[in-house]
PDB file of C-alpha atoms in Angstrom:
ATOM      1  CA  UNK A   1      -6.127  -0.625  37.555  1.00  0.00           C
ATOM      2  CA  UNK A   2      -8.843   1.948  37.283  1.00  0.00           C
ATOM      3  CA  UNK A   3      -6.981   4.411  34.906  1.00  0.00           C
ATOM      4  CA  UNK A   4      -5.500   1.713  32.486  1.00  0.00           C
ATOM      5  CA  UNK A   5      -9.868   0.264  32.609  1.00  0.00           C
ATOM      6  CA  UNK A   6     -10.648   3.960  32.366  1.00  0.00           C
ATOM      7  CA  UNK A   7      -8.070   5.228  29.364  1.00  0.00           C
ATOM      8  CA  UNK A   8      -9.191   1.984  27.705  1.00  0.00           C
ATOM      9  CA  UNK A   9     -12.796   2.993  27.722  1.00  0.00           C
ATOM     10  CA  UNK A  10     -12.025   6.280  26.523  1.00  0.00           C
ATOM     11  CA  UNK A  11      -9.912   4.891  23.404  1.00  0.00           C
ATOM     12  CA  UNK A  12     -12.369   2.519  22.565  1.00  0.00           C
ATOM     13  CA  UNK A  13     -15.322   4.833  22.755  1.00  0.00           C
ATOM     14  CA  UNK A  14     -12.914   7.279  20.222  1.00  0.00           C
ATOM     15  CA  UNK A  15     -11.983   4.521  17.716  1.00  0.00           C
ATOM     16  CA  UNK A  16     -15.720   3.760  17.936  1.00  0.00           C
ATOM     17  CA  UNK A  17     -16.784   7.471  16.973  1.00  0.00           C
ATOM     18  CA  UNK A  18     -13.740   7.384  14.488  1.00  0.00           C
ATOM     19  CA  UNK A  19     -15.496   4.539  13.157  1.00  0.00           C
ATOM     20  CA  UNK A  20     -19.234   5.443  13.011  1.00  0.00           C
ATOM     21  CA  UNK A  21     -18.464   8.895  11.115  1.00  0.00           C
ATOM     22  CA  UNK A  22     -16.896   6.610   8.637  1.00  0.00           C
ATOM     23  CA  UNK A  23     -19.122   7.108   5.473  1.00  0.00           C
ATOM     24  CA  UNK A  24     -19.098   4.101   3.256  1.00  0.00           C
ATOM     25  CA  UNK A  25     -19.440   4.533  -0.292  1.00  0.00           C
ATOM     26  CA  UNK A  26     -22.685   2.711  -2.070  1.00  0.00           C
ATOM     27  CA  UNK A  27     -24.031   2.250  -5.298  1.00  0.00           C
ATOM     28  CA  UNK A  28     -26.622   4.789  -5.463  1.00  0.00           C
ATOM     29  CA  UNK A  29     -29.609   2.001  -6.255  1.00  0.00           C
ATOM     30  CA  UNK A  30     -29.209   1.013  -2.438  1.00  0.00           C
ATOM     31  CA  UNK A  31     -30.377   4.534  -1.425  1.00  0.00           C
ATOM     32  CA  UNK A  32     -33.956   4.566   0.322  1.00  0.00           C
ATOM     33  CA  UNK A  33     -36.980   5.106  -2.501  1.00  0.00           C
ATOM     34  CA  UNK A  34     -37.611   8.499  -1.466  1.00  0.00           C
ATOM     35  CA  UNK A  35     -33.812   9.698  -1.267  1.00  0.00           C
ATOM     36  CA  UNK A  36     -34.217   8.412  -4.736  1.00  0.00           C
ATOM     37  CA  UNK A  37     -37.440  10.229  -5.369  1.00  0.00           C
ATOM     38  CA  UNK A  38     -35.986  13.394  -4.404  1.00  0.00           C
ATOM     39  CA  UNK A  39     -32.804  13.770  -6.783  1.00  0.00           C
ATOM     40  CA  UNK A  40     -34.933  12.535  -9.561  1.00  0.00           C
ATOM     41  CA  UNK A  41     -37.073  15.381  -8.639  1.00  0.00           C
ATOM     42  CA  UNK A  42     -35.104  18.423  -7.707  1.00  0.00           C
ATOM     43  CA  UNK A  43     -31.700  17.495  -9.685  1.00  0.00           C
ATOM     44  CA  UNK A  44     -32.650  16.170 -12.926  1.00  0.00           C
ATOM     45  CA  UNK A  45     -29.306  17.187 -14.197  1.00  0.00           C
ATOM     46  CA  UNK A  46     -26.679  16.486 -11.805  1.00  0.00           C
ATOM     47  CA  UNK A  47     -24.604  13.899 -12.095  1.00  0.00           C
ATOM     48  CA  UNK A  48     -23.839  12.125  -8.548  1.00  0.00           C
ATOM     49  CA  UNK A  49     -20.326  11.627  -7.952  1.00  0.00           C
ATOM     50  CA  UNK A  50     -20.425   9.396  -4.762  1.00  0.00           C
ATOM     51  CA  UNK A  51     -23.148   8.286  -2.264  1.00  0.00           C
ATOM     52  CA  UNK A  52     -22.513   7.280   1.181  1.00  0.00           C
ATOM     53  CA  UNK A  53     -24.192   5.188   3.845  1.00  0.00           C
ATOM     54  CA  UNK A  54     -23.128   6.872   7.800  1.00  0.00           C
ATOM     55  CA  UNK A  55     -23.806   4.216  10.331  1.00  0.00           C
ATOM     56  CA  UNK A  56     -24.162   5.509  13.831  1.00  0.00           C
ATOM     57  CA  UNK A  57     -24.386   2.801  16.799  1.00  0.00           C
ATOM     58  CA  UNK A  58     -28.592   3.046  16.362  1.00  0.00           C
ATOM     59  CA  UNK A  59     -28.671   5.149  13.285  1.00  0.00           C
ATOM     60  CA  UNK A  60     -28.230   5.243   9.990  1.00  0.00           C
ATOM     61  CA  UNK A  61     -28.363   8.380   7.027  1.00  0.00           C
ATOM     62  CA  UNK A  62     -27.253   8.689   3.483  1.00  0.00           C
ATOM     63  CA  UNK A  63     -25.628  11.400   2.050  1.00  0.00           C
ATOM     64  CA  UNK A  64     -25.104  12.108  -1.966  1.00  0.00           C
ATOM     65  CA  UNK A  65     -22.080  14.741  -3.293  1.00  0.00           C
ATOM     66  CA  UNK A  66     -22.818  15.679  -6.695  1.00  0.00           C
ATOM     67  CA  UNK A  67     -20.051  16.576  -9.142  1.00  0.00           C
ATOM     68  CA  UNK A  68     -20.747  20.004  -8.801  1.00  0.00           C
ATOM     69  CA  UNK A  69     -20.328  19.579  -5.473  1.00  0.00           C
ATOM     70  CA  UNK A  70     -23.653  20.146  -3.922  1.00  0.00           C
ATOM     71  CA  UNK A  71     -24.620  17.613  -1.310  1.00  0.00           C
ATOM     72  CA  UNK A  72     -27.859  16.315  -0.091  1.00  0.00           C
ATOM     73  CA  UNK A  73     -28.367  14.302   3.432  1.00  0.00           C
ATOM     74  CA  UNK A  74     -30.773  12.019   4.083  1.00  0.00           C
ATOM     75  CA  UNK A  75     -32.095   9.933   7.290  1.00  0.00           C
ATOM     76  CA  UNK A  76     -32.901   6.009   7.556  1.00  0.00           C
ATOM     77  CA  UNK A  77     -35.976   6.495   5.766  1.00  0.00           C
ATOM     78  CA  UNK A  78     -34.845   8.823   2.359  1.00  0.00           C
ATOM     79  CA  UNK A  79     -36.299  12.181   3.913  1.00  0.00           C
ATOM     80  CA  UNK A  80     -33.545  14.775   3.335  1.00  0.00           C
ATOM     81  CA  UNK A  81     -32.540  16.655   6.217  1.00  0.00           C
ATOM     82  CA  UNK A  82     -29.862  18.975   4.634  1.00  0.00           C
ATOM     83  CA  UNK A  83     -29.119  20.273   1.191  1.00  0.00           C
ATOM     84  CA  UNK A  84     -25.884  22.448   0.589  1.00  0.00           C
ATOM     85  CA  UNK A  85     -25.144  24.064  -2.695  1.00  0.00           C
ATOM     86  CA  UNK A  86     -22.746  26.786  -1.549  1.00  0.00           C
ATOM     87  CA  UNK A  87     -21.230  27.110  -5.666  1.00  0.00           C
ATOM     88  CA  UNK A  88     -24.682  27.749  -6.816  1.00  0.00           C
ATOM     89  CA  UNK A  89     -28.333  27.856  -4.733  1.00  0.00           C
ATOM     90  CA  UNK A  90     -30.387  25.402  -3.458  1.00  0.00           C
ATOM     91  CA  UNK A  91     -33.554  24.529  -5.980  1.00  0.00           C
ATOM     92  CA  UNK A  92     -36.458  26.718  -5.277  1.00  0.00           C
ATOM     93  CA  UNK A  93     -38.511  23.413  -5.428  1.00  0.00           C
ATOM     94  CA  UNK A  94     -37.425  22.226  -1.922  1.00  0.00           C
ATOM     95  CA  UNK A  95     -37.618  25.513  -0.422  1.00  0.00           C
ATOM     96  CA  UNK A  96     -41.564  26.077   1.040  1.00  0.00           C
ATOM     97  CA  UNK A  97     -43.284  28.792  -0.512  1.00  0.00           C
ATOM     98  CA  UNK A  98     -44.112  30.486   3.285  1.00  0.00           C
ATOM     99  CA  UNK A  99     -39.981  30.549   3.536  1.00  0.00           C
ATOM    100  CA  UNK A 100     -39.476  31.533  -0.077  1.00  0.00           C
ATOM    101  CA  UNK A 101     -42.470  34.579   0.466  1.00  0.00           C
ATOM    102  CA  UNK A 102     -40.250  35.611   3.706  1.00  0.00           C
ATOM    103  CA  UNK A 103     -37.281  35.893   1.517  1.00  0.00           C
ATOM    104  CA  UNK A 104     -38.721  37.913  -1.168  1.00  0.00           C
ATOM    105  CA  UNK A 105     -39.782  40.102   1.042  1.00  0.00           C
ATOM    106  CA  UNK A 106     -36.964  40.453   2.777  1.00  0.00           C
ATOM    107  CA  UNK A 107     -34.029  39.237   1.314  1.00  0.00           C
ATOM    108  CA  UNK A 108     -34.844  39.668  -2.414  1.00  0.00           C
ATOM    109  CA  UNK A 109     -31.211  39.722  -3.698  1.00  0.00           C
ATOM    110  CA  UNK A 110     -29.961  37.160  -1.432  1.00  0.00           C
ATOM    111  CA  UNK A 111     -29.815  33.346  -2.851  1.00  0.00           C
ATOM    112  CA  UNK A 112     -30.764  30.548  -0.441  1.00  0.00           C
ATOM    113  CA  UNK A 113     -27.368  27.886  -0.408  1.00  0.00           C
ATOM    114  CA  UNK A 114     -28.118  25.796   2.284  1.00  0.00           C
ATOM    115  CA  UNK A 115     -31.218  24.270   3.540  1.00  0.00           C
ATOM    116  CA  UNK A 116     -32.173  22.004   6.866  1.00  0.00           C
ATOM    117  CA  UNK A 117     -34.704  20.412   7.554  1.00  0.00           C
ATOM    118  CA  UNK A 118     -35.024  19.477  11.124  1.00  0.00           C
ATOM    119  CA  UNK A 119     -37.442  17.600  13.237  1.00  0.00           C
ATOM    120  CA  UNK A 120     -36.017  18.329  16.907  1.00  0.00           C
ATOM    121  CA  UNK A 121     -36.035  21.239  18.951  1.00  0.00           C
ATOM    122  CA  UNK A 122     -37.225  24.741  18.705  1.00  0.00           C
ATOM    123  CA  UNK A 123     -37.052  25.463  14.911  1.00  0.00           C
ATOM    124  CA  UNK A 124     -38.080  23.222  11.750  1.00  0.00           C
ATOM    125  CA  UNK A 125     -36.192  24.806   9.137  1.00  0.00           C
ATOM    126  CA  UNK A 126     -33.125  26.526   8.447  1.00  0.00           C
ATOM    127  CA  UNK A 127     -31.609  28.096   5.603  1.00  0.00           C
ATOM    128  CA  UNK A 128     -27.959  29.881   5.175  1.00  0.00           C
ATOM    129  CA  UNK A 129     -28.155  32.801   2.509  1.00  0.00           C
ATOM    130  CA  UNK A 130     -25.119  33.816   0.075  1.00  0.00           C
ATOM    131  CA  UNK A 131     -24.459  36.325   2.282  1.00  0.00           C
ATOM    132  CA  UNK A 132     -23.635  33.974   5.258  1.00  0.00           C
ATOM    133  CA  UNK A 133     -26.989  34.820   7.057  1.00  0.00           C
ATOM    134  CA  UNK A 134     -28.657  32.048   8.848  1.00  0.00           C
ATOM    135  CA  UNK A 135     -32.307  32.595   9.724  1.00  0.00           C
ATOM    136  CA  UNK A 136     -34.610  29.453  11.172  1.00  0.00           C
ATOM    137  CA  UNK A 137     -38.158  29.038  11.104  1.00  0.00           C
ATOM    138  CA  UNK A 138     -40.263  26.945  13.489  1.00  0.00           C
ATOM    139  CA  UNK A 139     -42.741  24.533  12.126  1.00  0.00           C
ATOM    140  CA  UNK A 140     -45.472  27.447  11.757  1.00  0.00           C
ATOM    141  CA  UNK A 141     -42.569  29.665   9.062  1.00  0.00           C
ATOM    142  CA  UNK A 142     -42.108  32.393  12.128  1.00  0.00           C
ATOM    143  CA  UNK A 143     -38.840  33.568  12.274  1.00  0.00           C
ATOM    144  CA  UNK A 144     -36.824  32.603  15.693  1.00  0.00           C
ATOM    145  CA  UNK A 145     -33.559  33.140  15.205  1.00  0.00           C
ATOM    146  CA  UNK A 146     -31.359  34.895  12.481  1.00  0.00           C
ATOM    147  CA  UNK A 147     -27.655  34.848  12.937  1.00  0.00           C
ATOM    148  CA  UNK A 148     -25.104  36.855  11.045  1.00  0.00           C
TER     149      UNK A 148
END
């Protein structure tokens, strides 16, 4: 009786992850203002293939794919937490100057595709280069960690 309660617990928690990482597809109006905000700021001229609303059990986050296929996450609120262009580079207008002055400096032929923008743990930001180079930067622009 305990296995068939315990592999029945274990297939419902799956079909319920199955089921949260489900994006649904929304009309982009029912984005959060400042999602909104921020492709009418930094991608004036993409057009936006398909939005998405991810519903975790407690959570919620957006994310937009562009027909060029760059894609932009958001959280509940509209704050982006990850922008990918990996066919072209992120826009230098989301990237902070402190991170864009590192990368001069040291990467000045490398293009920034990939940008996140997190809130938890040891490091704030972190972008991927062209050349597959990951560096992060805690919430003072200090280096922490690059990865090759």
């Amino acid at each position: 009786m305990k296995k068939i309660l315990s592999i029945a617990m274990v297939l419902f928690a799956m079909t319920m992850m199955v089921k949260a990482s489900d994006g649904k597809p929304i009309n982009v109006e029912q984005l959060p203002k400042a999602a909104k905000e921020f492709i009418a700021t930094h991608f004036v001229n993409e057009k936006i293939g398909v939005a998405k609303q991810d519903t975790d059990f407690m959570d919620k986050d957006y994310k937009v794919i562009f027909v060029s296929g760059n894609k932009v996450e958001f959280d509940k609120k509209g704050v982006w937490k990850e922008v990918d262009c990996e066919r072209s580079s992120v826009p230098s207008s989301i990237i902070p100057s402190q991170i864009k002055t590192y990368l001069k400096s040291n990467y000045p032929d490398k293009v920034v595709t990939q940008i996140e923008n997190k809130n938890k743990g040891k490091y704030k930001y972190e972008v991927e280069l062209d050349n597959s180079m990951e560096i992060k930067f805690n919430k003072s622009f200090e280096v922490v960690e690059i990865d090759y």
